[in-house]
Short mmCIF file of C-alpha atoms in Angstrom, two decimals:
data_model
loop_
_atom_site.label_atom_id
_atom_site.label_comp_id
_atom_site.label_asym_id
_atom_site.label_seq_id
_atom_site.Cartn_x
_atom_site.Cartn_y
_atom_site.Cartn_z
CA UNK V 728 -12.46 -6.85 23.45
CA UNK V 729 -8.65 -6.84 23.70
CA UNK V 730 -6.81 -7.38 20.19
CA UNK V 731 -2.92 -8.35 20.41
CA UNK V 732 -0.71 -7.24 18.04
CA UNK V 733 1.91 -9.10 16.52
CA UNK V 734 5.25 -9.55 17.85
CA UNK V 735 7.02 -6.53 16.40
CA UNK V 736 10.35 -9.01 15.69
CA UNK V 737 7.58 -11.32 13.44
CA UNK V 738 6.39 -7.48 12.00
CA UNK V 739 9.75 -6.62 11.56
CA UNK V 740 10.81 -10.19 9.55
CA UNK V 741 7.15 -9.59 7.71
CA UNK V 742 8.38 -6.11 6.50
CA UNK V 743 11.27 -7.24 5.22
CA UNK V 744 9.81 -10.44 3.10
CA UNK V 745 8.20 -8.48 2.06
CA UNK V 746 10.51 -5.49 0.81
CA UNK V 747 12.78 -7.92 -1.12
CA UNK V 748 10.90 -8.30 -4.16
CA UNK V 749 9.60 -4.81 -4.31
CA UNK V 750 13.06 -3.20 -4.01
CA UNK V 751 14.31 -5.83 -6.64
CA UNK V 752 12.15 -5.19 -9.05
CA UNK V 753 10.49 -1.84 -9.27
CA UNK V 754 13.56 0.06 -9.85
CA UNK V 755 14.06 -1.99 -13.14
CA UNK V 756 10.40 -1.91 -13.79
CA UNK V 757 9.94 1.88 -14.01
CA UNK V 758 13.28 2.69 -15.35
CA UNK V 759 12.60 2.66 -18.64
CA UNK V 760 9.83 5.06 -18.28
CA UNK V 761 12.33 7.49 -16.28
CA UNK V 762 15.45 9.28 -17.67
CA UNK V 763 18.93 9.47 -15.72
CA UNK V 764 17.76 10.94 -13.31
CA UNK V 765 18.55 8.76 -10.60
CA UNK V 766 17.58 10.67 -8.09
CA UNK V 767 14.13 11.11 -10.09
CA UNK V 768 14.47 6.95 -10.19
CA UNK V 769 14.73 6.72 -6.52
CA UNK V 770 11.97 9.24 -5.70
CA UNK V 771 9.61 7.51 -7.77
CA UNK V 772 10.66 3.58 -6.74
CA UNK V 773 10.26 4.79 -2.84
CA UNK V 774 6.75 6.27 -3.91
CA UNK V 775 5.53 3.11 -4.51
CA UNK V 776 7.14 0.86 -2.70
CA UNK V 777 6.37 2.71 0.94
CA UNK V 778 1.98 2.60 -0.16
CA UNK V 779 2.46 -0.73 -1.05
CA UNK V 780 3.56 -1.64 2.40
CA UNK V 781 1.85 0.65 4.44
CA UNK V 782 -1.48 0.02 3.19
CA UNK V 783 -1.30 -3.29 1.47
CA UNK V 784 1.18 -5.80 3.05
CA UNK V 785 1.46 -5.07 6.61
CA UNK V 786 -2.59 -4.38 7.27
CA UNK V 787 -2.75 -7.41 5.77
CA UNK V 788 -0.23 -9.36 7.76
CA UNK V 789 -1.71 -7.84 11.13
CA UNK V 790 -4.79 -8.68 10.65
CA UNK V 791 -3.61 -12.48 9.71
CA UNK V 792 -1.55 -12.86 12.63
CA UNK V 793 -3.92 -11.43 15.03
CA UNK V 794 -6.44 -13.61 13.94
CA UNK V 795 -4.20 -16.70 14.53
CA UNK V 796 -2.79 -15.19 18.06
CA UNK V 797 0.83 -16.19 16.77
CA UNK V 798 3.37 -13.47 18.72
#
């Protein structure tokens, strides 16, 4: 059984929904928790942000839009 994947445009415009709110808010979310450092800030803001859409969002949106054949 052949599975399509998504269009990688539609991936691509999926990613970056998605990205928005993460890189708008985490920074301020953990920064109080985090010195100066903004390196330090960065390192940890990228930590969780990349999980989040490796393993979370884009699975996630694959498997929806292979389901529904949109590409």
């Amino acid at each position: 059984m052949k599975t399509s994947t998504p269009n990688q445009h539609l991936l691509a415009l999926i990613n970056y929904i998605a990205l928005l709110p993460l890189v708008y808010f985490i920074p301020d979310l953990i920064a109080p928790f985090i010195g100066a450092n903004k390196l330090l800030h960065v390192a940890i803001a990228v930590a969780l942000i990349v999980p989040v859409i490796s393993y979370v969002v884009m699975p996630v949106a694959v498997k929806l839009l292979s389901r529904n054949n949109v590409q």
